CSV table of C-alpha atoms and ligand atoms in Angstrom, one decimal:
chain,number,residue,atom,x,y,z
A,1,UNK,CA,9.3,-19.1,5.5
A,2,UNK,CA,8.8,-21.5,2.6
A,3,UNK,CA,7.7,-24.0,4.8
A,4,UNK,CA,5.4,-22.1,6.9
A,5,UNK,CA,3.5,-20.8,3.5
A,6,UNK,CA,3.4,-24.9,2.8
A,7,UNK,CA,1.6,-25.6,6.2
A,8,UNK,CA,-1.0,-22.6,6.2
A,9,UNK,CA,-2.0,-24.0,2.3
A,10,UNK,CA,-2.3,-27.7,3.6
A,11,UNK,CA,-4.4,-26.3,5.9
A,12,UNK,CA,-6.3,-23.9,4.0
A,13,UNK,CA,-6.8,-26.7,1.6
A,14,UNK,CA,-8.2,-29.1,4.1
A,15,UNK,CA,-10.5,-26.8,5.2
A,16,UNK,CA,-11.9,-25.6,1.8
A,17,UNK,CA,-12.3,-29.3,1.2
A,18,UNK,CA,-13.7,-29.9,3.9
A,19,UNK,CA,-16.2,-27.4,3.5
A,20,UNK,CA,-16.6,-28.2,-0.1
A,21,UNK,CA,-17.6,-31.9,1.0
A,22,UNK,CA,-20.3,-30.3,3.2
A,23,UNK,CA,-21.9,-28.1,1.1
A,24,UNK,CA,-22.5,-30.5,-1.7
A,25,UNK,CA,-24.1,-32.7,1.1
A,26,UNK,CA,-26.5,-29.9,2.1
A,27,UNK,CA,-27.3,-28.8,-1.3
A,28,UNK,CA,-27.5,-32.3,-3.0
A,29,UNK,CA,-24.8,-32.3,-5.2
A,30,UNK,CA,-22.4,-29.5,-6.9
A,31,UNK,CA,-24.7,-27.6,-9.5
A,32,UNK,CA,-22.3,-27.3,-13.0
A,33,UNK,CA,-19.8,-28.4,-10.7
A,34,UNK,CA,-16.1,-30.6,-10.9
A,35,UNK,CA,-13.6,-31.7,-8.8
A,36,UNK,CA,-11.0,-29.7,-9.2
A,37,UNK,CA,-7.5,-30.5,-7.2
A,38,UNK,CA,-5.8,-28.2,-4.9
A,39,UNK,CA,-8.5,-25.2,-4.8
A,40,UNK,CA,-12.2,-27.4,-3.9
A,41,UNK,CA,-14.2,-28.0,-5.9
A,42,UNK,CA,-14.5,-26.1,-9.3
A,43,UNK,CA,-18.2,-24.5,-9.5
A,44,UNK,CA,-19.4,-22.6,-12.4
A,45,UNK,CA,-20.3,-18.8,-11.5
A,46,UNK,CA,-22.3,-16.0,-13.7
A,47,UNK,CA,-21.2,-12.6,-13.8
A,48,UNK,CA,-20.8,-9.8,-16.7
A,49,UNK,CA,-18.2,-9.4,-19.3
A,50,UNK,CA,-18.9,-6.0,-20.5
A,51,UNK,CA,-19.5,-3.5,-17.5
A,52,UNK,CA,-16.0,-2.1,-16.5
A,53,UNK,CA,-15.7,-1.5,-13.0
A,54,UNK,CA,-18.5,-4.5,-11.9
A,55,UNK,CA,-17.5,-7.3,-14.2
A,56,UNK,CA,-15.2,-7.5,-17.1
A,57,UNK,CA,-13.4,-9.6,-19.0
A,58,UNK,CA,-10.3,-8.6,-20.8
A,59,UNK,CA,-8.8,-11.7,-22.4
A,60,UNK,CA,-8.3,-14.1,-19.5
A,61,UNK,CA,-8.5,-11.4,-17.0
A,62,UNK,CA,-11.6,-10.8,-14.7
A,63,UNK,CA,-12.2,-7.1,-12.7
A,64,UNK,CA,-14.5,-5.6,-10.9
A,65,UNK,CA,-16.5,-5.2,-7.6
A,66,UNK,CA,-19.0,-8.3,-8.7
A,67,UNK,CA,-15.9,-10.0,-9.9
A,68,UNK,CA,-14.2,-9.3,-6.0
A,69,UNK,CA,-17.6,-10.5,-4.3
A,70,UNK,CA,-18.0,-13.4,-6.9
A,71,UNK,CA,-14.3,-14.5,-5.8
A,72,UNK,CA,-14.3,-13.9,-2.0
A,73,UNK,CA,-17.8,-15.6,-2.0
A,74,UNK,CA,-16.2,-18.5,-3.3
A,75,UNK,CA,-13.1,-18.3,-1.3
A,76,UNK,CA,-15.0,-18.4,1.8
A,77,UNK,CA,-17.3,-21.5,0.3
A,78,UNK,CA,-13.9,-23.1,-0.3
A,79,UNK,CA,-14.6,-23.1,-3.9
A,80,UNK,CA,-13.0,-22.3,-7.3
A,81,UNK,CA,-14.8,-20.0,-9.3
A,82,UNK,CA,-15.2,-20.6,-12.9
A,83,UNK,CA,-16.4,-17.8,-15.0
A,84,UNK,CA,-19.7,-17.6,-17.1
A,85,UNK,CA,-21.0,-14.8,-19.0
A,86,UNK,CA,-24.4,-14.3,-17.7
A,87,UNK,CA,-26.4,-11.6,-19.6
A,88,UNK,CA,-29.2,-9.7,-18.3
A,89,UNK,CA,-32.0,-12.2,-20.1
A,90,UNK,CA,-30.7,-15.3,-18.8
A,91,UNK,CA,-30.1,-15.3,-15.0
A,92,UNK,CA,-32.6,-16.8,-13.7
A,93,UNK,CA,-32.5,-20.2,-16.5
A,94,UNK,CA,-29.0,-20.7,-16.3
A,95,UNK,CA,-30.0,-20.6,-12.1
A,96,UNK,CA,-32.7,-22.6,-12.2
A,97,UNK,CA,-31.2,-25.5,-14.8
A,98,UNK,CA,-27.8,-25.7,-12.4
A,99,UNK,CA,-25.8,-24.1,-15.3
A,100,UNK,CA,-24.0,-22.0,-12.7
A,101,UNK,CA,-24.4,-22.4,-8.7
A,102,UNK,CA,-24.5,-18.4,-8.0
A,103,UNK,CA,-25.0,-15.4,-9.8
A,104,UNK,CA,-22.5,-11.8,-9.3
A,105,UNK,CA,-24.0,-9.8,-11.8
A,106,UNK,CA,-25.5,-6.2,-11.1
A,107,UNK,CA,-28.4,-8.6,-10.1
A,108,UNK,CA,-31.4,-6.6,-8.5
A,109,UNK,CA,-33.6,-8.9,-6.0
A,110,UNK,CA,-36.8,-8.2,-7.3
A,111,UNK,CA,-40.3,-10.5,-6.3
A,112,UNK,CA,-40.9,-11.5,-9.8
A,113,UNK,CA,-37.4,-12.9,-9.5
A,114,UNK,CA,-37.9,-14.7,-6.2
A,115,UNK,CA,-40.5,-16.8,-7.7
A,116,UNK,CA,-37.5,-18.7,-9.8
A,117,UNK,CA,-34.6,-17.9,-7.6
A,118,UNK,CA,-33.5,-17.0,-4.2
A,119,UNK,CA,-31.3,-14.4,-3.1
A,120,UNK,CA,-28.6,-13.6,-0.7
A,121,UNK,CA,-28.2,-9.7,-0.6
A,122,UNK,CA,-28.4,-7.0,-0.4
A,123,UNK,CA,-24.4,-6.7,-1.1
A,124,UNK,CA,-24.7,-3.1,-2.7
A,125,UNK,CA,-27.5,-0.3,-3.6
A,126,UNK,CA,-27.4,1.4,-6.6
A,127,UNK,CA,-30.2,3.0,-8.5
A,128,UNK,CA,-31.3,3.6,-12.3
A,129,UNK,CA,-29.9,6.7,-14.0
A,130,UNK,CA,-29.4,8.2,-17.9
A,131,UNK,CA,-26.7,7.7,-20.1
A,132,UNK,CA,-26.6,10.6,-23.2
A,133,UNK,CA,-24.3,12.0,-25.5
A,134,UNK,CA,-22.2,14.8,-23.5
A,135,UNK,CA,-23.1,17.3,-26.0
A,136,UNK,CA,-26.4,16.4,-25.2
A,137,UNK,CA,-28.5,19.3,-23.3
A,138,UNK,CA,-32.1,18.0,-23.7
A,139,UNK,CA,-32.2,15.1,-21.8
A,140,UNK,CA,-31.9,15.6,-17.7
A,141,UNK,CA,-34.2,13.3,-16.7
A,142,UNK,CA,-37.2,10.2,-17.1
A,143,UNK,CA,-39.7,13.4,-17.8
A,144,UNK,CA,-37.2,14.7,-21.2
A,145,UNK,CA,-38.1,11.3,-22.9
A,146,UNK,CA,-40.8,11.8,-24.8
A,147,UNK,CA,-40.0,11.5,-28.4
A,148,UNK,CA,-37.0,10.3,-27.7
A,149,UNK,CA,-34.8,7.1,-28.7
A,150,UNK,CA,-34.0,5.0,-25.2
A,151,UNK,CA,-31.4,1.6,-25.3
A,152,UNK,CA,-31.7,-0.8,-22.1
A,153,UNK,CA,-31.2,-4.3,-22.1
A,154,UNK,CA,-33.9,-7.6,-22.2
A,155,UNK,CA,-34.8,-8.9,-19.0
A,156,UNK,CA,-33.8,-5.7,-16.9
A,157,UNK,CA,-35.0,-4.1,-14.0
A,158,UNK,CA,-33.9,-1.1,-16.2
A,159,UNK,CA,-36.4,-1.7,-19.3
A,160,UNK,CA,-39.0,-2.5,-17.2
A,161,UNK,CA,-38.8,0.8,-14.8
A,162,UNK,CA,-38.5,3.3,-17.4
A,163,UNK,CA,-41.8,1.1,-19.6
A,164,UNK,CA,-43.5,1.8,-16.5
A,165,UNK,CA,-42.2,5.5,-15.6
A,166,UNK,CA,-42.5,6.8,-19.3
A,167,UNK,CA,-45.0,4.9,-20.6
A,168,UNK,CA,-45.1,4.4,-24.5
A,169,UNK,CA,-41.3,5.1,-24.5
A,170,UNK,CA,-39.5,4.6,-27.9
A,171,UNK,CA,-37.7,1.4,-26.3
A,172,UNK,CA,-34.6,-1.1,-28.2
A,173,UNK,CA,-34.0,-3.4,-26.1
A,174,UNK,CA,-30.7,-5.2,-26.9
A,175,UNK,CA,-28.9,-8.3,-25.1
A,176,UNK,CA,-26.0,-6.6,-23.6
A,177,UNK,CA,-25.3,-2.8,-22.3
A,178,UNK,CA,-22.3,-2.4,-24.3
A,179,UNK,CA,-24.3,-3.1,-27.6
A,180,UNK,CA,-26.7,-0.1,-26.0
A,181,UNK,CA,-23.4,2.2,-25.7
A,182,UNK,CA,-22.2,1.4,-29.0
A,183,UNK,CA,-25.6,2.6,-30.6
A,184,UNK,CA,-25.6,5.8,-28.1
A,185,UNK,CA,-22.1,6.9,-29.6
A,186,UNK,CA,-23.2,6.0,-33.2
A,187,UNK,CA,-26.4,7.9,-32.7
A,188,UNK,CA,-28.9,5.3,-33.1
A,189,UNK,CA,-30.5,5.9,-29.5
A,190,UNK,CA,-30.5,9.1,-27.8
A,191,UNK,CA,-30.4,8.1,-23.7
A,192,UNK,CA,-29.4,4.4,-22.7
A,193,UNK,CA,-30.8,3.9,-18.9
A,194,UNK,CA,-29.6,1.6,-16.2
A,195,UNK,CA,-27.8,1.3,-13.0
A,196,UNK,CA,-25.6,4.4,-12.5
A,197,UNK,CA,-23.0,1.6,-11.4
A,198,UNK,CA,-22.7,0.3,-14.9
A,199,UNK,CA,-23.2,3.5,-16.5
A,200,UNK,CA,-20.4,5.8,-14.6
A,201,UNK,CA,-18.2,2.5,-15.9
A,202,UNK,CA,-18.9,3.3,-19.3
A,203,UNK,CA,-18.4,7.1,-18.8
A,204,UNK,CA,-15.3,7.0,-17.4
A,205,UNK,CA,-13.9,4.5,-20.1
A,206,UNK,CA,-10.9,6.3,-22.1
A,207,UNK,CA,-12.6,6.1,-25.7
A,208,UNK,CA,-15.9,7.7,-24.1
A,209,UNK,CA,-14.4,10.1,-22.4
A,210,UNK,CA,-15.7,13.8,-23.6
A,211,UNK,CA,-18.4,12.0,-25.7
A,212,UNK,CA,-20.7,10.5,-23.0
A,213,UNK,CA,-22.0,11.9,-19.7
A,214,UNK,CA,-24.2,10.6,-16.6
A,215,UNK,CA,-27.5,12.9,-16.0
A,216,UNK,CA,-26.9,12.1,-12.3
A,217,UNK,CA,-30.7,11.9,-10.8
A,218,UNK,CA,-31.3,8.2,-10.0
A,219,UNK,CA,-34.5,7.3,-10.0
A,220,UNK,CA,-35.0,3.7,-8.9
A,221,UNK,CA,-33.5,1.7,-6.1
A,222,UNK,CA,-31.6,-1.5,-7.0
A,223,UNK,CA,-30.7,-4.0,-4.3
A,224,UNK,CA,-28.1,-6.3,-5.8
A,225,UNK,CA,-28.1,-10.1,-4.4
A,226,UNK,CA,-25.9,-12.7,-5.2
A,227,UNK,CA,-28.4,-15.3,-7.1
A,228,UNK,CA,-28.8,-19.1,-6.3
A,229,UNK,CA,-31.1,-22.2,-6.9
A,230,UNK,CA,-34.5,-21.2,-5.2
A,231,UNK,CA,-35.6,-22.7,-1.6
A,232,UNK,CA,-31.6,-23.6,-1.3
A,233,UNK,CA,-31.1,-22.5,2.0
A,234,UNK,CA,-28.0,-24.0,3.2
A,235,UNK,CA,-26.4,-22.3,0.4
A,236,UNK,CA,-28.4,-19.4,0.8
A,237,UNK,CA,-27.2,-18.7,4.5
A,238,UNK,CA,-23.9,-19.8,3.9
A,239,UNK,CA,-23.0,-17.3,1.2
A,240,UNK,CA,-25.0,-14.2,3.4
A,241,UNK,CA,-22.5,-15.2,5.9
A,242,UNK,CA,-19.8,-14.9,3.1
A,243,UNK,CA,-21.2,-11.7,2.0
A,244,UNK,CA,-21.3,-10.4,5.7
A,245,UNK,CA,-18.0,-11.1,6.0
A,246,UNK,CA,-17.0,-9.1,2.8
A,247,UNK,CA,-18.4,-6.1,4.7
A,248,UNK,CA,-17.3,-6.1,7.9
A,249,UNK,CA,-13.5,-7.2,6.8
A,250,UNK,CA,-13.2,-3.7,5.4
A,251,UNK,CA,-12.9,-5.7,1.6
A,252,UNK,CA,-16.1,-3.9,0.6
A,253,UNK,CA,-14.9,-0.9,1.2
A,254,UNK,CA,-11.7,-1.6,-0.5
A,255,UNK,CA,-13.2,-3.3,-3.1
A,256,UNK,CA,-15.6,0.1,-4.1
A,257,UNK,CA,-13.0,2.1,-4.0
A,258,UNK,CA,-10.8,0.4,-6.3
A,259,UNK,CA,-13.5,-0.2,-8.4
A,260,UNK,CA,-15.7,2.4,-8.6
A,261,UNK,CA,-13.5,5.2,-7.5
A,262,UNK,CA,-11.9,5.4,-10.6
A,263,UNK,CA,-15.2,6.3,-12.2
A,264,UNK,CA,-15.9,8.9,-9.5
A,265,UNK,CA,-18.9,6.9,-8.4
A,266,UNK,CA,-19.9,7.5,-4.7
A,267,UNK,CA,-22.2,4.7,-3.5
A,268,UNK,CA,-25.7,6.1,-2.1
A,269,UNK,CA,-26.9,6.2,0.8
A,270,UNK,CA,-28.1,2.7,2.3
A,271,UNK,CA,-24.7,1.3,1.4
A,272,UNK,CA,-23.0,-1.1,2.5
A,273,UNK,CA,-26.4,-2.6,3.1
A,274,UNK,CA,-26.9,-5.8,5.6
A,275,UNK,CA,-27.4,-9.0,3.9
A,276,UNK,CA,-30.3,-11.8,4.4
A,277,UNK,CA,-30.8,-14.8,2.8
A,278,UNK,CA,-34.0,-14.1,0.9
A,279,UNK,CA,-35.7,-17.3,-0.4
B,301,LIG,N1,-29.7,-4.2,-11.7
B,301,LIG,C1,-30.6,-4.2,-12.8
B,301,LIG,C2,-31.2,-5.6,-13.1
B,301,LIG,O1,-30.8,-6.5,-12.4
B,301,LIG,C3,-30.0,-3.7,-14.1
B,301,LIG,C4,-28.6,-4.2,-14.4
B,301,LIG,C5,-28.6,-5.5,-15.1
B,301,LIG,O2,-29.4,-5.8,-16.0
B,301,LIG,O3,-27.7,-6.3,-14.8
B,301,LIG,O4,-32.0,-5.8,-13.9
């Protein structure tokens, strides 16, 4: 038994090596990467630390769906994953200036993003939704905003759909969504908007239960791809293939349901998408 275990890691090492060593040949050398011993090399990867259910951080502990694609993404690249926070704002730089080699972080392929980075995806659809007070009966959709106070975050997909959808909205934008739940409980914005993902994370959260609720009418569709240097395609194709995999293993499945079932969320339909590499 012990012995057996000790063969399939020598193995399982060589290989991950193996294909470590080949990857940093293709892609010219290990962005924000070290060698690490035993596991491959060490490579630096940005997800989120504050959206339960997707990617959190609770002391040294990492959970979540992004956090399970993040990990068997690397697993497959024969990789070890280090963990970055990577907020909203500042994908695309810490991308582009090799601060972290991929992105798992509720991160919609969008053009405008394409033109810094590329993206393997879609792993997952989700689409935008409202985040109110449960008490809250005015509010049941984009057309109740008027007049009201809305939270999203900088550099979202989010802030930019509901500018454009309610135009001269009363917008905060704040770094991080947990700052935006924070103010919705203390009753400095009305409505917080974003990915029903994240939000249904937040609603289902112990200390929020009873005091927030989802309106439940999405009204955007967000592709989420895992984000790399732009123009890499090596990498590119060989994390769709990781992605791919992550599907058709039944782990995706697994993964949603341990993650998001908690929060009652259901993914929509289109899910589980197919993956492309999309440079
Ligand atoms: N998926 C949207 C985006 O990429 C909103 C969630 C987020 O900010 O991470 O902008």
């Amino acid at each position: 038994m012990k012995l057996t275990r000790i063969a399939v890691a020598a193995v399982a090492s060589g290989a991950a090596l193996g294909l470590a060593a080949c990857g940093g040949g293709t892609s010219g050398g290990g962005a924000g990467g070290s060698t690490g011993g035993g596991g491959g090399e060490t490579v630096k990867v940005g997800i989120k630390f504050d959206q339960p259910g997707l990617g959190l951080k609770e002391g040294s502990k990492y959970s979540g769906f992004d956090v399970d694609v993040a990990n068997y993404v690397a697993k497959e690249l024969g990789v070890t994953p280090q963990f970055v926070e990577a907020v909203s704002s500042q994908r695309e730089s810490l991308i582009a200036s090799g601060q972290v080699k991929y992105i798992v972080g509720t991160y919609s392929i969008t053009d405008t993003r394409k033109e810094k980075v590329s993206f393997a995806g879609p792993y997952f659809i989700a689409g935008q939704d409202l985040l109110v007070r449960a008490d809250d009966t005015s509010i049941t959709g984009p057309d109740s905003l008027k007049d009201k106070k809305l939270c999203s975050v900088k550099g979202s997909t989010s802030a930019v759909n509901l500018q454009k959808k309610v135009p001269g909205v009363n917008l905060q934008e704040y770094n991080t969504y947990s700052l935006c739940v924070a103010a919705l409980k203390a009753g400095n914005v009305d409505a917080m908007t974003t990915d029903d993902t994240i939000l249904a994370g937040y609603a289902a959260q112990t200390q929020n239960q009873g005091k927030l609720k989802l309106v439940g009418k999405p009204f955007s569709t967000e592709n989420y791809g895992v984000g790399l240097k732009k123009g890499d395609q090596a990498f590119c194709d060989q994390v769709t293939a990781a992605l791919k995999k992550f599907i058709s293993s039944g782990e995706w499945e697994k993964s949603v349901q341990k993650n998001l079932g908690p929060a009652n969320y259901k993914p929509g339909p289109g899910n589980p998408p197919t993956p492309t590499c999309q440079l």
